[in-house]
PDB file of C-alpha atoms in Angstrom:
ATOM      1  CA  MET H1240      13.756 -21.905  18.647  1.00  0.00           C
ATOM      2  CA  LYS H1241      15.540 -19.522  20.981  1.00  0.00           C
ATOM      3  CA  VAL H1242      17.942 -20.582  23.721  1.00  0.00           C
ATOM      4  CA  ASN H1243      16.181 -20.586  27.100  1.00  0.00           C
ATOM      5  CA  HIS H1244      19.092 -21.375  29.417  1.00  0.00           C
ATOM      6  CA  LEU H1245      22.432 -23.131  29.827  1.00  0.00           C
ATOM      7  CA  LEU H1246      23.185 -25.795  32.429  1.00  0.00           C
ATOM      8  CA  TYR H1247      26.455 -25.349  34.281  1.00  0.00           C
ATOM      9  CA  LYS H1248      27.498 -28.290  36.475  1.00  0.00           C
ATOM     10  CA  VAL H1249      29.048 -27.414  39.847  1.00  0.00           C
ATOM     11  CA  ASP H1250      30.526 -29.704  42.498  1.00  0.00           C
ATOM     12  CA  ASP H1251      29.591 -27.525  45.480  1.00  0.00           C
ATOM     13  CA  LEU H1252      26.541 -25.328  45.015  1.00  0.00           C
ATOM     14  CA  LYS H1253      27.091 -22.975  47.951  1.00  0.00           C
ATOM     15  CA  GLU H1254      30.758 -22.460  47.089  1.00  0.00           C
ATOM     16  CA  SER H1255      29.849 -21.737  43.468  1.00  0.00           C
ATOM     17  CA  VAL H1256      27.091 -19.293  44.391  1.00  0.00           C
ATOM     18  CA  ASP H1257      29.487 -17.453  46.712  1.00  0.00           C
ATOM     19  CA  ARG H1258      32.157 -17.381  44.004  1.00  0.00           C
ATOM     20  CA  TYR H1259      29.919 -15.890  41.330  1.00  0.00           C
ATOM     21  CA  ARG H1260      28.457 -13.378  43.749  1.00  0.00           C
ATOM     22  CA  LYS H1261      32.001 -12.222  44.519  1.00  0.00           C
ATOM     23  CA  LEU H1262      32.533 -11.835  40.767  1.00  0.00           C
ATOM     24  CA  GLY H1263      29.620  -9.396  40.716  1.00  0.00           C
ATOM     25  CA  PHE H1264      26.743 -11.602  39.554  1.00  0.00           C
ATOM     26  CA  THR H1265      23.319 -11.623  41.176  1.00  0.00           C
ATOM     27  CA  VAL H1266      22.630 -15.297  41.924  1.00  0.00           C
ATOM     28  CA  GLU H1267      19.329 -16.716  43.187  1.00  0.00           C
ATOM     29  CA  TYR H1268      18.898 -20.194  44.682  1.00  0.00           C
ATOM     30  CA  GLY H1269      16.249 -22.293  42.975  1.00  0.00           C
ATOM     31  CA  ARG H1270      14.391 -22.942  46.231  1.00  0.00           C
ATOM     32  CA  LYS H1271      14.715 -22.259  49.943  1.00  0.00           C
ATOM     33  CA  GLU H1272      14.967 -25.790  51.336  1.00  0.00           C
ATOM     34  CA  LYS H1273      17.801 -28.068  50.240  1.00  0.00           C
ATOM     35  CA  PRO H1274      18.517 -26.268  46.933  1.00  0.00           C
ATOM     36  CA  TYR H1275      20.147 -28.280  44.172  1.00  0.00           C
ATOM     37  CA  ASN H1276      20.445 -25.410  41.689  1.00  0.00           C
ATOM     38  CA  ALA H1277      20.843 -21.639  41.446  1.00  0.00           C
ATOM     39  CA  LEU H1278      20.030 -19.180  38.672  1.00  0.00           C
ATOM     40  CA  ILE H1279      21.865 -16.274  37.085  1.00  0.00           C
ATOM     41  CA  TYR H1280      19.229 -14.293  35.190  1.00  0.00           C
ATOM     42  CA  PHE H1281      19.931 -11.416  32.815  1.00  0.00           C
ATOM     43  CA  GLN H1282      17.993  -8.378  31.616  1.00  0.00           C
ATOM     44  CA  GLU H1283      17.235 -10.206  28.380  1.00  0.00           C
ATOM     45  CA  GLY H1284      17.845 -13.524  26.683  1.00  0.00           C
ATOM     46  CA  PRO H1285      18.889 -16.861  28.186  1.00  0.00           C
ATOM     47  CA  TYR H1286      20.006 -17.405  31.762  1.00  0.00           C
ATOM     48  CA  ILE H1287      22.569 -19.717  33.379  1.00  0.00           C
ATOM     49  CA  GLU H1288      21.558 -22.493  35.743  1.00  0.00           C
ATOM     50  CA  LEU H1289      24.210 -23.648  38.212  1.00  0.00           C
ATOM     51  CA  ILE H1290      23.268 -27.228  39.009  1.00  0.00           C
ATOM     52  CA  ASN H1291      24.737 -29.633  41.526  1.00  0.00           C
ATOM     53  CA  ASN H1292      22.484 -32.646  40.891  1.00  0.00           C
ATOM     54  CA  MET H1293      19.409 -33.613  38.895  1.00  0.00           C
ATOM     55  CA  ASN H1294      17.081 -33.759  41.917  1.00  0.00           C
ATOM     56  CA  MET H1295      16.122 -37.341  41.103  1.00  0.00           C
ATOM     57  CA  PRO H1296      15.210 -39.382  44.240  1.00  0.00           C
ATOM     58  CA  TRP H1297      15.960 -43.111  44.355  1.00  0.00           C
ATOM     59  CA  TYR H1298      12.298 -44.079  43.927  1.00  0.00           C
ATOM     60  CA  ILE H1299      12.058 -42.041  40.710  1.00  0.00           C
ATOM     61  CA  ARG H1300      15.183 -43.752  39.414  1.00  0.00           C
ATOM     62  CA  LEU H1301      13.664 -47.137  40.253  1.00  0.00           C
ATOM     63  CA  PHE H1302      10.383 -46.214  38.573  1.00  0.00           C
ATOM     64  CA  LEU H1303      12.185 -45.128  35.402  1.00  0.00           C
ATOM     65  CA  ARG H1304      13.976 -48.454  35.254  1.00  0.00           C
ATOM     66  CA  LEU H1305      10.682 -50.323  35.631  1.00  0.00           C
ATOM     67  CA  ILE H1306       9.008 -48.451  32.753  1.00  0.00           C
ATOM     68  CA  GLY H1307      11.940 -48.985  30.392  1.00  0.00           C
ATOM     69  CA  LYS H1308      13.566 -45.555  30.756  1.00  0.00           C
ATOM     70  CA  LYS H1309      16.943 -46.838  31.904  1.00  0.00           C
ATOM     71  CA  ARG H1310      18.799 -44.905  29.180  1.00  0.00           C
ATOM     72  CA  PHE H1311      17.150 -41.628  30.128  1.00  0.00           C
ATOM     73  CA  MET H1312      17.902 -42.172  33.809  1.00  0.00           C
ATOM     74  CA  GLN H1313      21.529 -43.047  33.064  1.00  0.00           C
ATOM     75  CA  GLY H1314      21.839 -39.834  31.073  1.00  0.00           C
ATOM     76  CA  MET H1315      20.757 -37.850  34.137  1.00  0.00           C
ATOM     77  CA  ILE H1316      23.314 -39.684  36.268  1.00  0.00           C
ATOM     78  CA  ASN H1317      26.022 -39.022  33.677  1.00  0.00           C
ATOM     79  CA  GLN H1318      25.330 -35.293  33.926  1.00  0.00           C
ATOM     80  CA  GLU H1319      25.658 -35.420  37.716  1.00  0.00           C
ATOM     81  CA  ASN H1320      29.075 -37.012  37.267  1.00  0.00           C
ATOM     82  CA  GLU H1321      30.345 -34.431  34.776  1.00  0.00           C
ATOM     83  CA  SER H1322      33.258 -32.158  35.641  1.00  0.00           C
ATOM     84  CA  GLU H1323      32.459 -28.541  36.474  1.00  0.00           C
ATOM     85  CA  GLY H1324      31.437 -26.519  33.458  1.00  0.00           C
ATOM     86  CA  PHE H1325      28.684 -26.159  30.867  1.00  0.00           C
ATOM     87  CA  ILE H1326      26.981 -29.483  30.215  1.00  0.00           C
ATOM     88  CA  ARG H1327      23.747 -28.841  28.307  1.00  0.00           C
ATOM     89  CA  ILE H1328      21.611 -26.355  26.448  1.00  0.00           C
ATOM     90  CA  CYS H1329      17.862 -25.801  26.677  1.00  0.00           C
ATOM     91  CA  PHE H1330      15.648 -24.315  23.967  1.00  0.00           C
ATOM     92  CA  GLU H1331      12.241 -22.766  24.562  1.00  0.00           C
ATOM     93  CA  CYS H1332       9.054 -23.381  22.619  1.00  0.00           C
ATOM     94  CA  GLU H1333       5.420 -22.371  23.091  1.00  0.00           C
ATOM     95  CA  LYS H1334       2.935 -25.023  24.231  1.00  0.00           C
ATOM     96  CA  SER H1335       1.356 -24.866  20.792  1.00  0.00           C
ATOM     97  CA  GLU H1336       4.673 -26.022  19.281  1.00  0.00           C
ATOM     98  CA  LEU H1337       5.092 -29.153  21.412  1.00  0.00           C
ATOM     99  CA  GLU H1338       3.708 -31.545  18.807  1.00  0.00           C
ATOM    100  CA  LYS H1339       6.080 -30.081  16.231  1.00  0.00           C
ATOM    101  CA  ILE H1340       9.004 -30.691  18.600  1.00  0.00           C
ATOM    102  CA  PHE H1341       7.864 -34.262  19.261  1.00  0.00           C
ATOM    103  CA  SER H1342       7.821 -34.874  15.512  1.00  0.00           C
ATOM    104  CA  MET H1343      11.253 -33.333  15.091  1.00  0.00           C
ATOM    105  CA  TYR H1344      12.863 -35.725  17.574  1.00  0.00           C
ATOM    106  CA  LYS H1345      10.938 -38.637  16.058  1.00  0.00           C
ATOM    107  CA  LYS H1346      12.169 -37.661  12.592  1.00  0.00           C
ATOM    108  CA  TYR H1347      15.746 -38.190  13.778  1.00  0.00           C
ATOM    109  CA  LYS H1348      14.829 -41.378  15.686  1.00  0.00           C
ATOM    110  CA  ILE H1349      15.553 -39.878  19.097  1.00  0.00           C
ATOM    111  CA  ASN H1350      13.697 -41.255  22.124  1.00  0.00           C
ATOM    112  CA  ILE H1351      12.325 -38.614  24.447  1.00  0.00           C
ATOM    113  CA  MET H1352      10.864 -38.250  27.936  1.00  0.00           C
ATOM    114  CA  LYS H1353       8.049 -35.753  28.585  1.00  0.00           C
ATOM    115  CA  ILE H1354       8.047 -34.285  32.091  1.00  0.00           C
ATOM    116  CA  MET H1355       6.073 -31.585  33.885  1.00  0.00           C
ATOM    117  CA  VAL H1356       8.641 -29.672  35.953  1.00  0.00           C
ATOM    118  CA  LYS H1357       7.421 -27.903  39.104  1.00  0.00           C
ATOM    119  CA  ARG H1358       9.072 -26.007  41.923  1.00  0.00           C
ATOM    120  CA  ILE H1359       8.418 -23.242  44.417  1.00  0.00           C
ATOM    121  CA  ASP H1360      11.052 -20.519  44.149  1.00  0.00           C
ATOM    122  CA  ILE H1361      12.586 -18.575  47.051  1.00  0.00           C
ATOM    123  CA  LYS H1362       9.832 -15.955  46.775  1.00  0.00           C
ATOM    124  CA  GLY H1363       7.067 -18.525  47.110  1.00  0.00           C
ATOM    125  CA  ARG H1364       6.044 -18.463  43.454  1.00  0.00           C
ATOM    126  CA  LYS H1365       4.923 -21.730  41.874  1.00  0.00           C
ATOM    127  CA  LEU H1366       6.891 -22.312  38.686  1.00  0.00           C
ATOM    128  CA  GLN H1367       5.683 -24.921  36.226  1.00  0.00           C
ATOM    129  CA  CYS H1368       6.540 -25.841  32.653  1.00  0.00           C
ATOM    130  CA  GLN H1369       6.449 -28.787  30.277  1.00  0.00           C
ATOM    131  CA  THR H1370       9.776 -30.241  29.182  1.00  0.00           C
ATOM    132  CA  ILE H1371      10.975 -32.663  26.527  1.00  0.00           C
ATOM    133  CA  PHE H1372      14.179 -34.510  27.378  1.00  0.00           C
ATOM    134  CA  PRO H1373      15.991 -36.681  24.809  1.00  0.00           C
ATOM    135  CA  ASP H1374      17.449 -39.886  26.278  1.00  0.00           C
ATOM    136  CA  GLU H1375      20.873 -38.768  25.039  1.00  0.00           C
ATOM    137  CA  GLU H1376      22.132 -36.306  27.649  1.00  0.00           C
ATOM    138  CA  LYS H1377      24.403 -34.460  25.215  1.00  0.00           C
ATOM    139  CA  LEU H1378      21.476 -33.311  23.082  1.00  0.00           C
ATOM    140  CA  PRO H1379      19.504 -30.131  23.865  1.00  0.00           C
ATOM    141  CA  PHE H1380      16.216 -30.392  25.700  1.00  0.00           C
ATOM    142  CA  VAL H1381      13.192 -28.145  25.260  1.00  0.00           C
ATOM    143  CA  ARG H1382      10.817 -26.457  27.707  1.00  0.00           C
ATOM    144  CA  THR H1383       7.783 -24.226  27.533  1.00  0.00           C
ATOM    145  CA  PRO H1384       7.632 -20.822  29.282  1.00  0.00           C
ATOM    146  CA  PHE H1385       6.666 -20.889  32.953  1.00  0.00           C
ATOM    147  CA  GLU H1386       2.921 -20.870  33.434  1.00  0.00           C
ATOM    148  CA  ASN H1387       0.834 -18.500  35.622  1.00  0.00           C
ATOM    149  CA  ASN H1388       2.068 -15.449  33.664  1.00  0.00           C
ATOM    150  CA  TYR H1389       5.420 -15.639  35.452  1.00  0.00           C
ATOM    151  CA  LYS H1390       7.701 -12.713  34.681  1.00  0.00           C
ATOM    152  CA  LEU H1391      11.181 -11.917  35.895  1.00  0.00           C
ATOM    153  CA  GLU H1392      11.655  -8.827  37.968  1.00  0.00           C
ATOM    154  CA  ASN H1393      14.222  -6.234  36.919  1.00  0.00           C
ATOM    155  CA  ILE H1394      17.598  -7.942  36.951  1.00  0.00           C
ATOM    156  CA  SER H1395      20.823  -6.077  37.722  1.00  0.00           C
ATOM    157  CA  HIS H1396      24.336  -7.293  38.418  1.00  0.00           C
ATOM    158  CA  PRO H1397      26.978  -5.310  40.331  1.00  0.00           C
ATOM    159  CA  ASN H1398      29.474  -6.160  37.570  1.00  0.00           C
ATOM    160  CA  GLY H1399      27.166  -4.688  34.916  1.00  0.00           C
ATOM    161  CA  ALA H1400      26.356  -8.001  33.174  1.00  0.00           C
ATOM    162  CA  LYS H1401      23.431  -7.439  30.813  1.00  0.00           C
ATOM    163  CA  LYS H1402      22.981 -10.451  28.560  1.00  0.00           C
ATOM    164  CA  ILE H1403      24.600 -13.475  26.970  1.00  0.00           C
ATOM    165  CA  CYS H1404      25.579 -12.248  23.507  1.00  0.00           C
ATOM    166  CA  SER H1405      27.360 -15.319  22.085  1.00  0.00           C
ATOM    167  CA  ILE H1406      27.389 -19.075  22.658  1.00  0.00           C
ATOM    168  CA  GLU H1407      29.712 -21.382  20.721  1.00  0.00           C
ATOM    169  CA  TYR H1408      28.217 -24.861  20.555  1.00  0.00           C
ATOM    170  CA  GLY H1409      30.016 -27.848  19.073  1.00  0.00           C
ATOM    171  CA  ILE H1410      28.050 -30.571  17.290  1.00  0.00           C
ATOM    172  CA  ASN H1411      28.995 -33.799  15.542  1.00  0.00           C
ATOM    173  CA  ASN H1412      27.937 -35.011  12.098  1.00  0.00           C
ATOM    174  CA  ASN H1413      25.215 -37.272  13.513  1.00  0.00           C
ATOM    175  CA  ASP H1414      23.410 -34.419  15.262  1.00  0.00           C
ATOM    176  CA  LYS H1415      24.076 -31.449  12.975  1.00  0.00           C
ATOM    177  CA  ASN H1416      20.834 -31.708  10.972  1.00  0.00           C
ATOM    178  CA  LEU H1417      18.747 -31.800  14.147  1.00  0.00           C
ATOM    179  CA  LEU H1418      20.575 -28.837  15.676  1.00  0.00           C
ATOM    180  CA  TYR H1419      20.363 -26.705  12.539  1.00  0.00           C
ATOM    181  CA  GLU H1420      16.634 -27.434  12.374  1.00  0.00           C
ATOM    182  CA  MET H1421      16.099 -26.584  16.036  1.00  0.00           C
ATOM    183  CA  ASN H1422      18.185 -23.434  16.271  1.00  0.00           C
ATOM    184  CA  SER H1423      16.938 -20.031  15.147  1.00  0.00           C
ATOM    185  CA  ASP H1424      18.843 -18.008  17.749  1.00  0.00           C
ATOM    186  CA  LYS H1425      21.500 -15.683  16.360  1.00  0.00           C
ATOM    187  CA  ILE H1426      23.574 -15.846  19.556  1.00  0.00           C
ATOM    188  CA  LEU H1427      24.054 -19.621  19.187  1.00  0.00           C
ATOM    189  CA  LYS H1428      27.017 -20.331  16.917  1.00  0.00           C
ATOM    190  CA  LEU H1429      27.087 -23.945  15.732  1.00  0.00           C
ATOM    191  CA  LYS H1430      30.417 -25.513  14.830  1.00  0.00           C
ATOM    192  CA  GLN H1431      32.154 -28.877  14.693  1.00  0.00           C
ATOM    193  CA  GLY H1432      32.923 -30.222  18.152  1.00  0.00           C
ATOM    194  CA  MET H1433      31.164 -31.335  21.305  1.00  0.00           C
ATOM    195  CA  GLY H1434      29.035 -29.141  23.539  1.00  0.00           C
ATOM    196  CA  ILE H1435      29.269 -25.568  24.815  1.00  0.00           C
ATOM    197  CA  SER H1436      32.762 -24.141  24.521  1.00  0.00           C
ATOM    198  CA  HIS H1437      32.566 -20.344  24.882  1.00  0.00           C
ATOM    199  CA  VAL H1438      29.917 -18.133  26.434  1.00  0.00           C
ATOM    200  CA  ILE H1439      30.353 -14.370  26.078  1.00  0.00           C
ATOM    201  CA  ILE H1440      28.445 -11.934  28.268  1.00  0.00           C
ATOM    202  CA  GLU H1441      27.860  -8.282  27.383  1.00  0.00           C
ATOM    203  CA  THR H1442      27.771  -5.634  30.107  1.00  0.00           C
ATOM    204  CA  ILE H1443      25.783  -2.409  30.270  1.00  0.00           C
ATOM    205  CA  ARG H1444      29.050  -0.628  29.393  1.00  0.00           C
ATOM    206  CA  GLN H1445      29.187  -2.721  26.187  1.00  0.00           C
ATOM    207  CA  GLU H1446      32.213  -4.598  27.476  1.00  0.00           C
ATOM    208  CA  HIS H1447      32.485  -8.338  27.020  1.00  0.00           C
ATOM    209  CA  PHE H1448      33.830 -11.148  29.129  1.00  0.00           C
ATOM    210  CA  GLU H1449      33.758 -14.934  29.052  1.00  0.00           C
ATOM    211  CA  PHE H1450      31.789 -16.832  31.663  1.00  0.00           C
ATOM    212  CA  ARG H1451      33.906 -19.554  33.264  1.00  0.00           C
TER     213      ARG H1451
END
């Protein structure tokens, strides 16, 4: 599977959006009213999601507890409490591959949560996709492409950013077999460690810089 996007935890969404815009990135809020995330898209490849919280109301948290999904819910809370920086990776699969992905997690005895994610973006477009979240928040999750033939418009950044060309991702011995089976993306470099460590972005001038 290819990398779809990277989650980057921020403490103050507005301050972070302003900061990255000043650095020359085009940043788009996820929605108009009370946004909890913002997106940095590129001409090709994965994008970066700046996320302040997991948009999980109290009644959803209560419901998850009642149906035995306490571990999944706690994983979401743990991500909200992370320090600023990259916290998670998302792969993309086609809808036809979902059963294969279910079996893959089951093979490694990993509990999952299947969720239909929906939102209306700042341009009024309804975005919808199916997602598979492992209970363990450090593991990658998987989503399908947005439905309704959604396509990104031409993306340009004042600083010339074109695409993410390299992601270093640390894994431990317990998860390495799963990650090697999931990953088929040449830009994702697996190594010993824990989580995303370095993300390199290529510009239209073929320069490179690290996203921090």
